Amino acid sequence: MLKLWSTPIVLGVCALGFTACGDDVTFTAIVNIDGGQGSAGGNTGTGGSGQSDAGNCRDQDTDGICDAVDSCPLDPDNDIDADGVCGDIDPCPTLNPDTCAPAVCGDGTKHNTEVCDGSEFGSATCASELGFGFAGSLSCNACAIDASACACPVGDEGCACTNGTTCNGGLVCVNNFCSADTCGNGSLERSDECEGTDFGAATCATELGAGHTGQLRCNACYINTSGCGFCGDDILDIAAGEECDEGDTNNLDGCDSNCQLEPVGGVSCGNDALDGLEVCDPPDGTPATGAGCNATCNLKGDVTTLNAAIDAQSMTTDNTTIYLGVNGCNTGGPCGVAAIDIAACTAAPGTSACDPTFITGGSTSNCSCSSGTCNSGLTPAPDTVDGSASTATFGYMGTMTTDGTTIWVASQHVLREINIATGDVTTVTGTRGSCGAIDGDRSTGLLHDARGLTYWNGLVYLLDGCERVLRSYDPASGDLVTIAGTRDPDNGVTQSAPYTCPAPCSGACAGEPAAPVAGLGTAAIMVSPRYMTADNDGNLFIIDTNGEAILKYDTVSTQLDVVISGSVSATPPTAYTDSDAANTTIARPRGIISDGTSIYFGEQHHATIRQTVLSNVQTTTFVGVQGCDATGGNAARDGFGADTQGVYHTGIQDGTCNNPPSGPAIFHQPLGAMSFNYKYNSIFAVDGTRLRRIE
């Protein structure tokens, strides 16, 4: 018997059943080619037959013996001896699969483990090795391909050239490669990195590395990776299609392994068992709102004051940060956009960790305020100035939204853009002093009363309150387009250029319709659209404040529907009933957010935040004591849930209520600056001068 070699081989294939993983015995393969008896040391599992077949030498059961009998009944496609079939585990990767003899480099035969041998190269060519246009002869040196004899002749298609020179055969030189045509002909050629939506085999992963996802962009036939992101890096890459990013790729934590939002709560809320993403589940079979658990079992209603001395008109959040729109015109304080680190602040509420740090502005010199008064407050001047973080000025900071890189702020007649990294401020559409819902590009589009900013799926949606329409702004193109609502400008707007704005404090937005009316696109009617949110599923929910209604706009079908209608019979409105879609009544709601499963909205005159579950349109009071606000000697306080049993409340806000030492949280007036943060499964809300967290 001629024994070629004997060496220990750690197969790592315990799952296949022919060794005992963890038995502390190393499997040793002995290969014989003389047709005689062989042996195998170690644990062979089922045991080999010990037979060999010199004519068809294959180690079928990886027992180290050339045998035709498969004593370990593996899938016949798993050709364990590396004969070129994909999917098997090869204990002897250097053997010739046909003879069980070592593959010898230089024998003129390309074996499975060789890229070439002699004149055999498999399917390899100069073009496959070096790219389109390359031709010539490959050579094989030490079983490695040598393409040094390949060339791409200067002037031929796909080959190098110098821009401005002439290529062969009427070809043109584009991006320093000879091309049959110029960029934009719809054909992906060697001179193009991309053509339109054709990127060849290129992806975010091939361009930036494994794990990168998103959509490549093509700019002048060059690949642009700005739409790529890395799921799990704790950076929200909305341009890459991420809806969330929590720094991992785990499921069942609100953000799945593909960085898409998971439905909050659980599928069995009310069964007295924590399922899915539930954080609570009441024991009586029905969600017990007001008792430390909301209607979808994803929030307890635990209210904590993070900072009791802020001066913010608006707010938005991303994965890591709360951004506040600060207007000190009424208080003599600074103006600008400030940031609070969520992780640090929530870990130490009420401390300096919750103090805002300005990313742009930050002093009284950054304020642009008028000297006149209107409704007991200073009216912002219409001459805010764009510029750097230190020179830009701010007045009215009505509403804001972010994609994680940019913050958009609505400032009456203009929409402004703030670069989070630099703090630079730029007006992107609208003109100071001109009012109207006029569609156009960055230089021609006009706004009147921009509100309700919401970023979703690459667009900034906004409400033009006094014009009673829903509009979209495209940050990429700069286009401003009216998409829903019948334009009904107030009486103070000139209906032709230069579209002069009404005088300050002139009762703008006069002449409102009686009630909102459902319809398709611009056929629908809104009364006083003020606040808006997205459910991350293509729907926008709108607070029609003076219309006492909540509306839903479908971004795909363009249908605008009335979800809940309220009562406009009293001032302040007294209607307040928690029920189903047909019987719920609301009273001048302000502010709205969504967690994808529900919408939450503030009740200005009742000092509560209410929840409407989207699947069944059931409305409940989530937190607060109806009619009991932090005025008239009542203290704003933290607490759990809502007074659903009516123990403490007196009904309409009147500054008096039974104010026990503990119980549900008491709000001042939640007036619209709210944000739901998926990573922290919390609502953050501005309540008067307080920044509050609701878990």
XYZ file of C-alpha atoms in Angstrom:
695
model
C 0.000 0.000 0.000
C 1.336 3.371 -1.018
C 0.365 6.015 1.477
C 0.541 9.486 -0.120
C -0.065 11.556 2.958
C -1.555 11.570 6.366
C -2.484 14.832 8.077
C -5.024 15.975 10.656
C -7.958 17.858 9.074
C -10.456 19.769 11.186
C -13.510 19.536 8.970
C -15.897 21.823 10.798
C -18.834 19.917 9.289
C -20.401 18.464 12.425
C -23.883 19.361 11.239
C -23.543 16.842 8.429
C -23.298 14.025 10.919
C -20.057 12.266 10.181
C -17.977 13.555 13.108
C -18.851 14.279 16.685
C -18.465 18.019 17.282
C -16.858 18.681 20.656
C -15.568 15.136 21.204
C -12.015 16.480 21.491
C -10.924 14.079 18.724
C -9.371 15.446 15.545
C -10.472 13.650 12.419
C -7.463 12.330 10.445
C -7.921 11.456 6.797
C -5.764 8.782 5.162
C -5.999 8.672 1.376
C -4.823 5.633 -0.613
C -4.688 5.163 -4.339
C -3.460 1.584 -4.744
C -6.881 0.008 -4.335
C -5.928 -1.514 -1.017
C -7.408 -1.293 2.423
C -7.498 2.120 4.102
C -8.269 3.399 7.545
C -9.568 6.502 9.248
C -8.546 7.729 12.656
C -10.838 9.555 15.061
C -14.596 9.522 15.224
C -16.199 8.820 11.848
C -19.794 8.979 13.009
C -21.519 6.305 10.956
C -18.228 4.620 10.101
C -16.642 4.151 6.675
C -16.743 0.926 4.699
C -12.965 0.937 4.284
C -13.359 0.061 0.606
C -11.729 1.924 -2.264
C -12.265 2.241 -5.986
C -9.099 2.934 -7.933
C -11.040 3.472 -11.140
C -13.361 6.093 -9.728
C -11.632 7.373 -6.672
C -14.017 9.604 -4.695
C -14.092 10.207 -0.977
C -17.890 10.184 -0.791
C -18.309 10.193 2.974
C -15.223 12.256 3.896
C -13.765 9.362 5.850
C -10.419 9.872 4.155
C -10.750 6.717 2.064
C -11.319 6.616 -1.676
C -14.580 4.715 -1.890
C -17.563 4.626 -4.177
C -19.906 3.753 -1.343
C -21.408 6.687 0.473
C -21.666 5.461 4.046
C -22.788 8.900 5.155
C -25.910 9.568 3.049
C -25.173 13.102 1.997
C -27.026 15.037 -0.657
C -25.548 13.746 -3.952
C -25.070 17.347 -5.056
C -22.665 17.901 -2.173
C -19.608 16.487 -3.904
C -17.341 16.474 -0.889
C -14.115 15.867 -2.783
C -14.138 19.259 -4.525
C -14.982 18.179 -8.034
C -16.321 21.609 -8.881
C -19.893 21.308 -7.642
C -20.867 24.308 -5.495
C -22.056 23.905 -1.926
C -19.863 21.148 -0.564
C -17.191 21.125 2.120
C -13.854 19.948 0.787
C -11.605 18.170 3.328
C -8.839 17.817 0.717
C -9.047 20.961 -1.454
C -5.735 20.383 -3.266
C -6.643 16.973 -4.688
C -7.588 16.326 -8.259
C -11.281 15.412 -8.000
C -10.956 12.798 -10.719
C -8.051 10.823 -9.288
C -7.728 11.846 -5.646
C -4.146 12.785 -6.540
C -2.624 16.172 -5.738
C -3.341 18.884 -8.332
C 0.061 19.710 -9.770
C 0.578 23.230 -11.088
C 2.218 23.020 -14.475
C 0.715 19.732 -15.638
C -1.223 21.644 -18.302
C -4.622 20.873 -16.820
C -6.616 23.554 -15.005
C -7.901 21.932 -11.866
C -10.688 23.199 -9.643
C -8.338 25.075 -7.324
C -6.359 26.731 -10.145
C -7.273 29.870 -12.066
C -5.119 28.734 -14.977
C -2.587 26.070 -15.967
C -0.555 26.141 -19.167
C -2.872 27.341 -21.921
C -6.075 26.600 -20.016
C -7.801 29.723 -18.628
C -11.380 28.585 -18.319
C -13.631 31.503 -19.328
C -11.080 34.212 -18.509
C -10.194 36.767 -21.207
C -8.444 40.114 -21.319
C -11.845 41.815 -21.235
C -13.073 39.832 -18.236
C -9.861 40.558 -16.357
C -9.374 44.226 -17.245
C -12.672 45.471 -18.658
C -14.456 46.257 -21.896
C -12.171 47.105 -24.805
C -9.149 45.140 -23.638
C -7.831 42.468 -26.020
C -4.740 40.326 -26.442
C -3.391 37.135 -24.937
C -3.370 36.023 -21.349
C -0.446 34.035 -19.990
C -0.266 31.733 -16.993
C 2.576 32.122 -14.540
C 2.674 29.729 -11.582
C -1.026 29.029 -12.163
C -1.839 32.742 -11.808
C -3.199 34.828 -14.677
C -0.819 37.376 -16.189
C -2.649 40.030 -18.222
C 0.370 42.169 -18.969
C 0.107 41.394 -22.700
C -3.471 42.696 -22.840
C -4.066 46.192 -24.131
C -6.852 48.616 -24.882
C -5.689 50.502 -27.999
C -5.866 54.257 -27.602
C -8.733 55.594 -29.670
C -10.764 52.369 -29.763
C -14.190 52.092 -28.157
C -13.980 51.750 -24.400
C -10.296 52.646 -24.363
C -8.529 55.628 -22.909
C -8.388 59.014 -24.563
C -7.827 62.603 -23.576
C -10.920 64.786 -23.409
C -11.010 67.080 -26.405
C -9.156 64.670 -28.708
C -10.582 62.522 -31.518
C -11.200 58.773 -31.188
C -11.171 56.179 -33.975
C -14.157 55.605 -36.238
C -16.027 58.763 -35.307
C -16.158 57.916 -31.622
C -16.153 60.748 -29.097
C -14.006 61.139 -26.008
C -16.246 61.282 -22.908
C -14.882 61.181 -19.374
C -11.486 60.213 -20.882
C -12.863 57.099 -22.611
C -13.774 56.631 -26.260
C -17.528 56.248 -26.579
C -19.960 55.598 -29.403
C -22.033 58.516 -28.171
C -22.152 61.110 -25.431
C -23.578 60.758 -21.949
C -27.339 60.697 -22.051
C -27.851 58.417 -25.043
C -29.505 55.789 -22.832
C -26.763 53.243 -23.388
C -24.291 52.306 -20.649
C -20.856 52.397 -22.251
C -17.340 52.137 -20.880
C -17.097 55.899 -20.807
C -20.122 55.945 -18.489
C -20.132 54.965 -14.858
C -23.909 54.985 -15.170
C -26.585 55.995 -17.625
C -29.904 57.197 -16.249
C -31.056 54.411 -13.945
C -28.640 51.862 -15.431
C -25.698 51.251 -13.097
C -24.618 47.930 -14.558
C -23.590 45.711 -11.671
C -22.834 48.638 -9.383
C -24.705 48.915 -6.086
C -24.219 50.823 -2.869
C -22.455 47.727 -1.528
C -20.037 47.444 -4.463
C -19.236 51.145 -4.314
C -18.937 51.610 -0.542
C -18.593 48.134 0.913
C -20.697 45.322 2.319
C -23.663 46.404 4.410
C -24.357 49.610 2.492
C -27.878 49.870 1.112
C -29.950 52.459 -0.675
C -30.121 53.816 -4.200
C -27.236 55.004 -6.340
C -27.759 58.228 -8.262
C -26.405 59.095 -11.690
C -25.058 62.602 -12.229
C -23.713 63.322 -15.737
C -22.982 59.597 -16.107
C -20.931 59.549 -12.906
C -22.088 57.445 -9.950
C -23.223 59.446 -6.924
C -23.470 57.551 -3.629
C -25.329 60.222 -1.630
C -28.399 57.986 -1.602
C -26.521 55.143 0.096
C -26.448 54.406 3.787
C -25.302 51.757 6.217
C -28.017 50.093 8.231
C -26.886 49.726 11.831
C -24.507 52.694 12.075
C -26.881 54.753 14.269
C -27.160 57.381 11.528
C -30.587 57.877 9.953
C -30.007 57.749 6.194
C -33.424 58.717 4.864
C -32.020 59.232 1.373
C -30.959 55.572 1.459
C -34.485 54.459 2.326
C -33.913 54.010 6.054
C -36.904 54.756 8.267
C -34.836 54.260 11.417
C -31.349 53.301 12.557
C -30.642 52.364 16.157
C -27.047 51.301 15.787
C -27.822 47.598 15.344
C -29.630 45.225 13.001
C -31.828 43.536 15.590
C -35.522 42.880 15.108
C -38.294 43.472 17.643
C -36.798 46.673 18.989
C -38.849 49.111 16.898
C -36.362 49.156 14.016
C -35.870 45.961 12.048
C -32.729 44.467 10.497
C -33.300 46.470 7.299
C -33.708 49.746 9.193
C -37.460 49.865 8.587
C -39.876 50.789 11.343
C -41.685 47.942 13.049
C -45.314 48.359 14.139
C -45.432 49.584 17.711
C -47.169 47.627 20.459
C -48.243 44.038 19.993
C -50.859 42.064 18.117
C -52.692 41.118 21.310
C -52.934 44.312 23.334
C -55.272 43.664 26.245
C -54.480 39.987 26.865
C -52.460 40.591 30.045
C -49.236 39.393 28.374
C -46.376 41.328 26.878
C -46.240 40.512 23.169
C -44.065 41.901 20.395
C -43.087 45.487 21.192
C -45.573 46.009 24.024
C -44.282 47.867 27.071
C -47.455 47.281 29.069
C -50.650 45.238 28.871
C -53.556 45.663 31.299
C -55.059 42.598 32.940
C -58.754 43.063 32.212
C -58.750 42.160 28.511
C -59.204 45.730 27.239
C -56.606 48.494 27.020
C -56.959 50.513 30.216
C -55.983 54.009 29.130
C -55.362 56.263 32.072
C -54.111 53.316 34.113
C -50.508 53.320 32.986
C -51.000 51.874 29.493
C -52.290 53.360 26.259
C -54.720 51.842 23.776
C -52.000 50.080 21.787
C -49.851 48.906 24.709
C -46.761 50.716 23.419
C -46.746 53.687 25.831
C -47.455 53.868 29.555
C -48.275 57.573 29.641
C -45.399 58.277 32.025
C -44.750 62.044 31.830
C -41.355 63.474 32.819
C -40.236 67.103 32.614
C -36.811 67.258 31.006
C -36.340 71.026 31.101
C -38.668 73.510 32.809
C -37.240 76.684 31.282
C -37.174 76.584 27.501
C -38.492 79.116 25.004
C -39.364 77.089 21.925
C -42.052 77.551 19.298
C -41.352 74.389 17.335
C -39.567 71.064 17.563
C -38.399 68.063 15.570
C -36.205 65.044 16.355
C -33.940 62.583 14.630
C -32.318 59.403 15.974
C -30.153 61.194 18.492
C -31.245 64.800 18.907
C -34.151 67.073 19.804
C -34.076 70.281 17.750
C -35.919 73.332 19.082
C -36.965 76.429 17.162
C -36.268 79.222 19.669
C -37.858 82.649 19.236
C -36.846 85.121 21.931
C -38.754 88.038 20.420
C -41.388 87.969 23.170
C -39.012 87.280 26.063
C -35.876 89.186 25.152
C -33.984 85.913 24.812
C -31.898 84.468 21.973
C -33.179 83.225 18.620
C -32.134 80.270 16.499
C -32.218 76.485 16.449
C -30.930 74.624 19.505
C -30.175 70.953 20.051
C -30.464 68.565 23.009
C -28.795 65.149 23.063
C -31.603 62.678 23.742
C -29.495 59.962 25.372
C -27.815 62.319 27.819
C -30.977 64.252 28.645
C -33.246 61.267 29.220
C -30.586 59.737 31.453
C -30.481 62.868 33.639
C -33.749 64.843 33.290
C -33.829 68.251 34.898
C -30.049 68.663 34.788
C -27.690 70.585 32.530
C -27.734 67.570 30.216
C -31.113 68.861 29.040
C -29.896 72.408 28.374
C -30.133 73.259 24.666
C -27.017 74.093 22.662
C -27.510 76.310 19.616
C -26.425 74.924 16.248
C -27.323 78.219 14.572
C -28.087 81.590 16.122
C -28.028 81.687 19.902
C -27.992 85.362 20.867
C -30.330 88.357 20.804
C -28.417 89.647 17.784
C -29.814 86.669 15.878
C -33.381 87.880 16.501
C -35.376 89.825 13.924
C -38.400 91.284 15.718
C -40.667 94.242 15.138
C -41.313 96.897 17.749
C -45.091 96.741 17.402
C -47.387 94.423 19.290
C -50.077 92.081 18.107
C -52.204 90.005 20.456
C -49.928 91.049 23.341
C -46.862 89.665 21.610
C -44.178 91.081 19.365
C -44.670 90.314 15.690
C -41.578 89.077 13.855
C -40.276 91.450 11.215
C -40.359 90.238 7.587
C -36.637 90.746 7.060
C -34.877 87.735 8.563
C -31.406 87.322 7.103
C -29.789 84.178 5.730
C -26.176 83.457 6.516
C -23.801 81.468 8.650
C -24.561 80.030 12.081
C -23.390 83.258 13.704
C -24.941 85.817 11.329
C -28.345 84.402 10.347
C -31.366 85.988 12.007
C -34.699 84.460 13.021
C -38.145 85.629 13.952
C -41.227 83.444 13.777
C -40.250 79.745 14.120
C -43.634 78.220 13.487
C -42.825 74.668 12.431
C -39.842 72.520 11.499
C -38.895 69.067 10.212
C -35.696 67.156 9.454
C -34.255 64.308 7.420
C -31.319 63.913 9.803
C -29.008 66.089 7.700
C -31.082 69.183 7.024
C -33.669 71.057 9.079
C -36.442 72.910 7.260
C -38.088 75.794 9.098
C -41.263 77.563 8.028
C -41.056 81.292 8.644
C -44.361 82.774 7.482
C -43.797 83.591 3.792
C -40.617 81.589 3.270
C -39.204 78.109 3.742
C -35.665 78.041 5.094
C -33.080 75.269 5.138
C -30.506 74.750 7.904
C -27.454 72.582 7.411
C -27.152 70.669 10.690
C -23.402 70.178 10.354
C -22.517 73.832 9.659
C -25.527 75.815 10.905
C -25.720 77.735 7.615
C -29.208 79.080 6.814
C -30.643 79.463 3.296
C -34.098 80.489 2.057
C -35.093 77.818 -0.469
C -38.505 79.013 -1.610
C -40.862 81.919 -1.055
C -40.289 85.677 -0.989
C -40.440 87.977 2.012
C -43.367 90.378 1.721
C -45.148 88.407 -1.025
C -48.050 86.136 -0.105
C -49.834 83.529 -2.170
C -50.038 79.826 -2.939
C -48.155 80.231 -6.190
C -46.462 77.118 -7.515
C -43.016 77.377 -9.045
C -39.331 76.737 -8.570
C -36.965 78.144 -5.956
C -37.143 81.635 -7.434
C -40.813 81.823 -8.455
C -42.739 79.782 -5.865
C -44.627 81.769 -3.223
C -46.002 80.966 0.224
C -48.481 82.791 2.390
C -48.768 81.051 5.732
C -46.424 78.023 5.817
C -47.213 75.557 8.601
C -47.184 71.864 9.481
C -43.853 70.902 7.912
C -43.470 67.132 7.503
C -40.648 65.307 5.754
C -41.519 61.981 4.183
C -40.088 59.941 1.321
C -37.856 62.662 -0.091
C -40.361 65.536 0.015
C -41.170 68.291 2.474
C -44.934 68.595 2.842
C -46.394 71.815 4.190
C -49.734 73.477 4.780
C -50.463 76.974 3.496
C -52.920 77.817 6.233
C -54.436 81.065 4.993
C -54.659 79.706 1.448
C -56.209 76.470 2.793
C -54.083 74.098 0.693
C -51.561 71.259 1.081
C -48.302 71.665 -0.823
C -45.066 69.761 -1.412
C -41.514 71.030 -1.778
C -38.870 68.914 -3.508
C -35.420 69.627 -1.994
C -33.720 68.101 -5.051
C -35.438 70.171 -7.743
C -36.714 73.127 -5.707
C -40.234 72.697 -7.088
C -43.147 73.920 -4.942
C -46.470 72.299 -5.912
C -50.039 72.530 -4.584
C -51.376 68.972 -4.254
C -54.631 69.196 -2.291
C -57.273 71.678 -1.235
C -59.162 74.381 -3.083
C -57.211 77.613 -2.907
C -59.225 80.236 -1.029
C -56.917 83.157 -0.267
C -57.908 85.524 2.487
C -59.288 88.906 1.596
C -56.075 90.802 2.297
C -53.990 89.209 -0.469
C -53.652 90.914 -3.827
C -54.466 88.304 -6.465
C -51.850 89.392 -8.929
C -48.137 90.167 -8.808
C -46.488 91.258 -6.550
C -48.975 89.452 -4.273
C -48.692 91.952 -1.444
C -49.168 90.481 2.016
C -51.857 91.676 4.445
C -50.817 94.268 7.019
C -49.693 92.811 10.375
C -52.534 92.092 12.802
C -55.124 92.683 10.057
C -57.131 89.548 10.760
C -55.491 87.491 8.061
C -57.120 84.231 6.930
C -60.579 85.797 6.918
C -63.483 84.300 5.007
C -63.122 80.659 6.063
C -65.400 77.964 4.631
C -67.985 76.461 6.959
C -66.464 72.976 7.165
C -63.898 70.735 5.470
C -65.106 68.640 2.532
C -63.508 65.394 1.329
C -62.346 65.198 -2.247
C -59.637 64.230 -4.680
C -56.622 66.508 -4.696
C -57.446 70.142 -5.256
C -61.188 69.410 -5.294
C -61.135 68.945 -1.512
C -61.846 71.832 0.866
C -60.036 72.678 4.082
C -60.971 75.396 6.579
C -57.869 76.165 8.598
C -55.144 73.517 8.138
C -52.424 74.092 10.708
C -50.604 70.922 11.856
C -49.551 67.748 10.057
C -47.734 64.440 10.495
C -46.928 61.339 8.428
C -47.590 57.725 9.407
C -44.591 56.424 7.399
C -46.993 54.492 5.184
C -47.908 57.130 2.633
C -50.606 58.958 4.606
C -50.527 62.507 5.957
C -52.793 63.457 8.876
C -53.822 67.102 9.154
C -55.281 69.123 12.007
C -57.890 71.507 10.612
C -57.937 73.714 13.698
C -60.851 76.062 13.028
C -62.654 73.317 11.138
C -62.502 71.232 14.346
C -61.467 68.201 12.294
C -58.706 65.702 11.589
C -58.106 64.960 7.914
C -56.164 62.252 6.077
C -54.398 62.721 2.755
C -53.270 59.695 0.737
C -50.050 60.633 -1.101
C -50.666 57.888 -3.677
C -54.342 58.358 -4.573
C -54.382 62.112 -3.620
C -57.696 61.571 -1.796
C -58.350 63.871 1.171
C -60.820 62.483 3.729
C -62.332 63.701 6.993
C -61.355 61.220 9.734
C -62.878 62.969 12.763
C -65.067 66.064 12.858
C -65.736 68.160 15.930
C -67.961 71.020 17.013
C -67.613 74.726 16.297
C -70.615 75.786 18.341
C -68.785 77.425 21.239
C -65.753 79.601 21.907
C -63.771 78.103 23.423
C -65.192 74.827 22.115
C -66.686 72.518 24.730
C -67.122 69.364 22.626
C -64.963 66.567 24.016
C -66.055 62.968 23.631
C -63.841 59.886 23.400
C -65.483 57.309 21.176
C -65.444 55.822 17.671
C -65.146 57.716 14.388
C -68.811 58.623 14.246
C -69.167 59.816 17.839
C -65.794 61.290 18.813
C -65.854 65.061 19.166
C -62.817 67.298 19.327
C -62.305 70.893 20.330
C -59.755 73.053 18.546
C -56.933 70.501 18.476
C -53.362 71.692 18.058
C -50.359 69.597 17.163
C -50.347 66.071 15.777
C -47.848 63.199 15.570
C -47.966 59.533 14.601
C -46.185 56.370 15.692
C -47.370 54.565 12.556
C -50.190 52.795 14.400
C -51.953 55.767 15.978
C -52.128 59.532 15.799
C -51.771 61.706 18.906
C -53.040 65.286 19.067
C -53.089 68.065 21.629
C -56.291 69.697 22.917
C -55.489 73.338 23.562
C -58.601 74.142 25.569
C -58.629 70.910 27.547
C -54.909 70.501 28.361
C -54.754 66.876 27.217
C -53.141 64.742 24.548
C -55.482 62.274 22.888
C -54.837 59.116 20.881
C -56.722 57.791 17.855
C -55.916 54.225 16.789
C -55.808 54.175 12.995
C -57.045 50.605 12.550
C -60.426 51.246 14.194
C -60.508 55.075 14.589
C -61.149 54.761 18.313
C -60.161 57.873 20.280
C -59.135 57.940 23.940
C -57.568 60.519 26.234
C -53.950 59.474 26.582
C -52.431 61.873 29.123
C -53.595 64.901 31.079
C -56.642 65.949 33.064
C -59.404 67.363 30.893
C -59.926 71.033 31.689
C -57.273 71.071 34.398
C -54.323 73.083 33.179
C -51.332 74.604 34.924
C -52.896 78.016 35.571
C -54.890 79.578 38.367
C -52.676 78.156 41.076
C -52.477 74.665 39.616
C -48.969 73.350 39.169
C -47.794 71.605 36.060
C -46.742 68.211 37.291
C -45.452 64.921 36.035
C -47.413 61.721 36.464
C -49.009 58.706 34.817
C -51.740 58.577 32.222
C -55.016 60.474 32.107
C -58.015 61.139 34.313
C -60.339 58.926 32.286
C -62.815 58.497 35.146
C -63.394 62.219 35.590
C -62.156 62.264 39.187
C -60.209 65.474 38.945
C -61.420 67.404 35.926
C -64.091 70.083 35.720
C -64.644 69.942 31.968
C -63.721 72.992 29.931
C -60.530 74.771 30.888
C -61.312 77.251 33.641
C -58.190 77.257 35.787
C -59.806 75.322 38.607
C -59.737 71.611 39.293
C -59.366 69.156 42.088
C -55.582 69.082 42.231
C -54.485 66.140 44.405
C -50.859 65.734 45.449
C -50.331 62.878 43.018
C -52.054 61.361 40.025
C -52.216 62.015 36.304
C -49.891 64.569 34.751
C -51.092 68.154 34.453
C -50.182 70.131 31.355
C -50.234 73.836 30.668
C -51.408 73.874 27.063
C -49.843 71.377 24.656
C -49.820 73.632 21.615
C -48.388 71.662 18.758
C -44.633 71.284 19.210
C -44.530 67.489 19.518
C -42.491 64.677 18.018
C -42.645 60.886 18.285
C -39.189 59.320 18.457
C -39.053 55.652 17.467
C -35.616 54.944 18.877
C -36.636 56.050 22.367
C -40.296 54.994 21.963
C -41.335 58.351 23.392
C -43.296 61.466 22.633
C -41.371 64.679 23.213
C -43.574 67.758 23.655
C -43.160 71.447 24.334
C -45.689 72.430 27.008
C -45.467 76.147 27.692
C -41.893 76.618 28.879
C -41.404 72.916 29.609
C -39.888 70.192 27.492
C -41.591 66.952 28.478
C -41.124 63.288 27.664
C -44.052 60.869 27.511
C -43.159 57.170 27.589
